Amino acid sequence: MPHFYFSLFFFLFVAITAIGGILEISEGREDGRSLLEVISLSGFALCMGLFVWMNSPIWFVPGFLFWNIGYVCQEKRTKRRRRQLAELRAVNGADYPELLREPPLSCPAEQLPYRPGFRVFNNETGELLGTLTRPQLQTLIRDFLDLIDSSNDFYLHKFMLELGPYPDQPELTALLLEFMGDEEDLELRWTL
């Protein structure tokens, strides 16, 4: 009887993966899964379910093939996405050379120079998002000091920002949410 429940888990996984993958493909996202990836992942889970249900090791062979096809497709998609992001970052870096400086010029919150604003970029694409004032940037640096090693990068989650982590600075929360747009998470980079 436990074999039945275990194989049922795999069959449900196949159904959920196939439906979710087809819905993702129908949305037409560039970085979404391809049909081949969905088929290979569903085929792998189906073969593992059949292996458990029939107790026959022959299902490892097609399962292994499906897994390899899915792995290769995912690797190609990842490389394509990294290449696209690098190209975007290089184009935006031509306009803002301080974005591409590695390691970036950095300083503690108390030593920030006095100026009207500090540029904030999407660290993945290099897109200029806007500017932060000195007090706003100091607040972020102090909050992220234990999470970063004197870097200029902040990783933000929309969920955390919607909880209102800066009650004394509602304009900072609103500005960060504006920077995020439709994204659920975002890596920001500020520059001197």
mmCIF file of C-alpha atoms in Angstrom:
data_model
loop_
_atom_site.group_PDB
_atom_site.id
_atom_site.type_symbol
_atom_site.label_atom_id
_atom_site.label_comp_id
_atom_site.label_asym_id
_atom_site.label_seq_id
_atom_site.Cartn_x
_atom_site.Cartn_y
_atom_site.Cartn_z
ATOM 1 C CA MET A 1 0.000 0.000 0.000
ATOM 2 C CA PRO A 2 2.796 2.561 0.701
ATOM 3 C CA HIS A 3 4.007 2.065 -2.891
ATOM 4 C CA PHE A 4 0.631 3.236 -4.118
ATOM 5 C CA TYR A 5 0.764 6.474 -2.113
ATOM 6 C CA PHE A 6 4.348 7.140 -3.055
ATOM 7 C CA SER A 7 3.633 6.633 -6.759
ATOM 8 C CA LEU A 8 0.462 8.722 -6.411
ATOM 9 C CA PHE A 9 2.684 11.547 -5.177
ATOM 10 C CA PHE A 10 4.763 11.313 -8.364
ATOM 11 C CA PHE A 11 1.664 11.225 -10.571
ATOM 12 C CA LEU A 12 0.270 14.321 -8.854
ATOM 13 C CA PHE A 13 3.647 15.996 -9.293
ATOM 14 C CA VAL A 14 3.498 15.189 -13.019
ATOM 15 C CA ALA A 15 0.054 16.748 -13.320
ATOM 16 C CA ILE A 16 0.985 19.875 -11.366
ATOM 17 C CA THR A 17 4.257 20.299 -13.261
ATOM 18 C CA ALA A 18 2.614 19.861 -16.637
ATOM 19 C CA ILE A 19 -0.255 22.242 -15.898
ATOM 20 C CA GLY A 20 2.021 24.841 -14.286
ATOM 21 C CA GLY A 21 4.533 24.603 -17.113
ATOM 22 C CA ILE A 22 1.896 24.952 -19.808
ATOM 23 C CA LEU A 23 0.424 27.984 -18.022
ATOM 24 C CA GLU A 24 3.902 29.507 -17.761
ATOM 25 C CA ILE A 25 4.507 28.901 -21.467
ATOM 26 C CA SER A 26 1.132 30.421 -22.362
ATOM 27 C CA GLU A 27 2.101 33.626 -20.519
ATOM 28 C CA GLY A 28 4.888 34.002 -23.071
ATOM 29 C CA ARG A 29 7.653 35.023 -20.680
ATOM 30 C CA GLU A 30 11.091 35.188 -22.263
ATOM 31 C CA ASP A 31 12.868 33.571 -19.337
ATOM 32 C CA GLY A 32 10.136 30.991 -18.725
ATOM 33 C CA ARG A 33 10.354 27.255 -19.322
ATOM 34 C CA SER A 34 10.228 25.788 -22.782
ATOM 35 C CA LEU A 35 7.826 23.030 -23.773
ATOM 36 C CA LEU A 36 10.740 20.588 -23.914
ATOM 37 C CA GLU A 37 11.638 21.393 -20.289
ATOM 38 C CA VAL A 38 8.071 20.827 -19.125
ATOM 39 C CA ILE A 39 7.851 17.527 -21.009
ATOM 40 C CA SER A 40 11.201 16.320 -19.670
ATOM 41 C CA LEU A 41 10.388 17.203 -16.055
ATOM 42 C CA SER A 42 6.948 15.611 -16.325
ATOM 43 C CA GLY A 43 8.450 12.549 -18.034
ATOM 44 C CA PHE A 44 11.057 12.176 -15.291
ATOM 45 C CA ALA A 45 8.441 12.319 -12.535
ATOM 46 C CA LEU A 46 6.190 9.921 -14.464
ATOM 47 C CA CYS A 47 9.030 7.394 -14.874
ATOM 48 C CA MET A 48 9.867 7.579 -11.168
ATOM 49 C CA GLY A 49 6.196 7.048 -10.319
ATOM 50 C CA LEU A 50 6.029 4.039 -12.627
ATOM 51 C CA PHE A 51 9.247 2.689 -11.115
ATOM 52 C CA VAL A 52 7.761 2.811 -7.619
ATOM 53 C CA TRP A 53 4.352 1.539 -8.676
ATOM 54 C CA MET A 54 5.550 -1.367 -10.860
ATOM 55 C CA ASN A 55 8.730 -2.001 -8.874
ATOM 56 C CA SER A 56 10.621 -2.306 -12.162
ATOM 57 C CA PRO A 57 14.093 -0.749 -12.560
ATOM 58 C CA ILE A 58 13.611 -0.442 -16.331
ATOM 59 C CA TRP A 59 11.918 2.937 -15.701
ATOM 60 C CA PHE A 60 15.243 4.394 -14.567
ATOM 61 C CA VAL A 61 16.516 4.487 -18.169
ATOM 62 C CA PRO A 62 13.846 6.801 -19.637
ATOM 63 C CA GLY A 63 13.746 8.715 -16.340
ATOM 64 C CA PHE A 64 17.474 9.365 -16.569
ATOM 65 C CA LEU A 65 17.113 10.484 -20.203
ATOM 66 C CA PHE A 66 14.268 12.855 -19.320
ATOM 67 C CA TRP A 67 16.297 14.260 -16.435
ATOM 68 C CA ASN A 68 19.311 14.902 -18.695
ATOM 69 C CA ILE A 69 17.186 16.632 -21.334
ATOM 70 C CA GLY A 70 15.649 18.878 -18.679
ATOM 71 C CA TYR A 71 19.037 19.660 -17.182
ATOM 72 C CA VAL A 72 20.525 20.652 -20.549
ATOM 73 C CA CYS A 73 17.490 22.827 -21.392
ATOM 74 C CA GLN A 74 17.665 24.569 -18.036
ATOM 75 C CA GLU A 75 21.398 25.171 -18.411
ATOM 76 C CA LYS A 76 20.872 26.703 -21.860
ATOM 77 C CA ARG A 77 18.124 28.966 -20.511
ATOM 78 C CA THR A 78 20.329 30.068 -17.619
ATOM 79 C CA LYS A 79 23.253 30.871 -19.914
ATOM 80 C CA ARG A 80 20.976 32.792 -22.288
ATOM 81 C CA ARG A 81 19.539 34.822 -19.394
ATOM 82 C CA ARG A 82 22.994 35.599 -17.988
ATOM 83 C CA ARG A 83 24.170 36.717 -21.424
ATOM 84 C CA GLN A 84 21.128 38.992 -21.833
ATOM 85 C CA LEU A 85 21.678 40.545 -18.405
ATOM 86 C CA ALA A 86 25.388 41.075 -19.099
ATOM 87 C CA GLU A 87 24.553 42.829 -22.380
ATOM 88 C CA LEU A 88 21.967 45.052 -20.673
ATOM 89 C CA ARG A 89 24.393 45.876 -17.876
ATOM 90 C CA ALA A 90 27.161 46.726 -20.363
ATOM 91 C CA VAL A 91 24.871 49.054 -22.336
ATOM 92 C CA ASN A 92 23.724 50.835 -19.171
ATOM 93 C CA GLY A 93 27.279 50.822 -17.807
ATOM 94 C CA ALA A 94 28.419 52.861 -20.811
ATOM 95 C CA ASP A 95 26.181 55.694 -19.586
ATOM 96 C CA TYR A 96 27.105 55.243 -15.917
ATOM 97 C CA PRO A 97 30.698 53.944 -15.626
ATOM 98 C CA GLU A 98 30.579 53.940 -11.809
ATOM 99 C CA LEU A 99 28.055 51.083 -12.050
ATOM 100 C CA LEU A 100 30.638 48.676 -13.485
ATOM 101 C CA ARG A 101 33.435 49.497 -11.041
ATOM 102 C CA GLU A 102 34.370 46.369 -9.086
ATOM 103 C CA PRO A 103 34.686 46.534 -6.175
ATOM 104 C CA PRO A 104 32.445 49.586 -5.979
ATOM 105 C CA LEU A 105 33.520 52.650 -4.051
ATOM 106 C CA SER A 106 31.939 52.281 -0.653
ATOM 107 C CA CYS A 107 31.986 53.900 2.755
ATOM 108 C CA PRO A 108 30.255 53.621 6.138
ATOM 109 C CA ALA A 109 26.948 55.418 6.643
ATOM 110 C CA GLU A 110 28.474 58.191 8.757
ATOM 111 C CA GLN A 111 31.136 58.994 6.138
ATOM 112 C CA LEU A 112 28.804 59.469 3.173
ATOM 113 C CA PRO A 113 29.606 62.715 1.374
ATOM 114 C CA TYR A 114 27.054 65.517 1.477
ATOM 115 C CA ARG A 115 25.326 65.748 -1.886
ATOM 116 C CA PRO A 116 21.755 66.081 -3.141
ATOM 117 C CA GLY A 117 21.337 62.430 -4.105
ATOM 118 C CA PHE A 118 22.997 59.097 -4.709
ATOM 119 C CA ARG A 119 22.206 57.088 -7.831
ATOM 120 C CA VAL A 120 20.493 53.733 -7.368
ATOM 121 C CA PHE A 121 20.631 51.034 -10.050
ATOM 122 C CA ASN A 122 19.079 47.647 -10.675
ATOM 123 C CA ASN A 123 22.238 45.588 -10.162
ATOM 124 C CA GLU A 124 21.188 42.857 -12.611
ATOM 125 C CA THR A 125 20.366 45.048 -15.605
ATOM 126 C CA GLY A 126 22.237 48.238 -14.735
ATOM 127 C CA GLU A 127 19.060 50.290 -15.200
ATOM 128 C CA LEU A 128 19.060 53.625 -13.343
ATOM 129 C CA LEU A 129 16.127 53.488 -10.929
ATOM 130 C CA GLY A 130 16.465 56.906 -9.323
ATOM 131 C CA THR A 131 18.209 58.638 -6.452
ATOM 132 C CA LEU A 132 18.218 58.361 -2.681
ATOM 133 C CA THR A 133 18.944 61.202 -0.292
ATOM 134 C CA ARG A 134 21.810 60.960 2.169
ATOM 135 C CA PRO A 135 19.554 60.158 5.197
ATOM 136 C CA GLN A 136 17.672 57.500 3.215
ATOM 137 C CA LEU A 137 20.885 55.837 2.087
ATOM 138 C CA GLN A 138 22.315 56.006 5.605
ATOM 139 C CA THR A 139 19.227 54.200 6.896
ATOM 140 C CA LEU A 140 19.654 51.428 4.314
ATOM 141 C CA ILE A 141 23.382 51.056 5.008
ATOM 142 C CA ARG A 142 22.768 50.770 8.753
ATOM 143 C CA ASP A 143 19.996 48.211 8.231
ATOM 144 C CA PHE A 144 22.068 46.073 5.877
ATOM 145 C CA LEU A 145 25.408 46.498 7.672
ATOM 146 C CA ASP A 146 25.254 43.047 9.268
ATOM 147 C CA LEU A 147 24.165 41.436 5.981
ATOM 148 C CA ILE A 148 26.763 42.887 3.623
ATOM 149 C CA ASP A 149 30.520 43.282 3.716
ATOM 150 C CA SER A 150 30.932 47.005 2.957
ATOM 151 C CA SER A 151 29.305 46.452 -0.412
ATOM 152 C CA ASN A 152 26.967 48.741 -2.275
ATOM 153 C CA ASP A 153 24.401 46.062 -3.031
ATOM 154 C CA PHE A 154 21.086 45.603 -1.229
ATOM 155 C CA TYR A 155 18.781 42.658 -1.847
ATOM 156 C CA LEU A 156 15.160 43.655 -1.248
ATOM 157 C CA HIS A 157 11.950 41.623 -1.082
ATOM 158 C CA LYS A 158 8.654 43.334 -1.867
ATOM 159 C CA PHE A 159 6.944 41.393 0.921
ATOM 160 C CA MET A 160 9.323 42.816 3.529
ATOM 161 C CA LEU A 161 8.884 46.352 2.220
ATOM 162 C CA GLU A 162 5.104 46.044 2.317
ATOM 163 C CA LEU A 163 5.377 45.247 6.031
ATOM 164 C CA GLY A 164 6.701 48.794 6.483
ATOM 165 C CA PRO A 165 10.224 48.344 7.876
ATOM 166 C CA TYR A 166 10.791 52.128 8.020
ATOM 167 C CA PRO A 167 7.842 53.627 9.936
ATOM 168 C CA ASP A 168 9.776 56.837 10.621
ATOM 169 C CA GLN A 169 10.546 57.237 6.879
ATOM 170 C CA PRO A 170 7.429 56.312 4.876
ATOM 171 C CA GLU A 171 8.822 58.104 1.817
ATOM 172 C CA LEU A 172 11.802 55.699 1.793
ATOM 173 C CA THR A 173 9.485 52.673 1.798
ATOM 174 C CA ALA A 174 7.360 54.211 -0.961
ATOM 175 C CA LEU A 175 10.457 55.011 -3.023
ATOM 176 C CA LEU A 176 11.850 51.482 -2.668
ATOM 177 C CA LEU A 177 8.484 49.994 -3.649
ATOM 178 C CA GLU A 178 8.454 52.307 -6.664
ATOM 179 C CA PHE A 179 11.942 51.099 -7.610
ATOM 180 C CA MET A 180 10.728 47.494 -7.441
ATOM 181 C CA GLY A 181 7.760 47.985 -9.763
ATOM 182 C CA ASP A 182 6.278 44.563 -10.566
ATOM 183 C CA GLU A 183 9.322 42.601 -9.373
ATOM 184 C CA GLU A 184 9.028 40.475 -6.225
ATOM 185 C CA ASP A 185 12.693 40.915 -5.356
ATOM 186 C CA LEU A 186 15.396 43.282 -6.510
ATOM 187 C CA GLU A 187 19.101 43.765 -6.028
ATOM 188 C CA LEU A 188 19.957 47.461 -5.774
ATOM 189 C CA ARG A 189 23.370 49.055 -6.151
ATOM 190 C CA TRP A 190 24.114 52.580 -5.030
ATOM 191 C CA THR A 191 27.126 54.542 -6.229
ATOM 192 C CA LEU A 192 29.290 57.341 -4.867
#
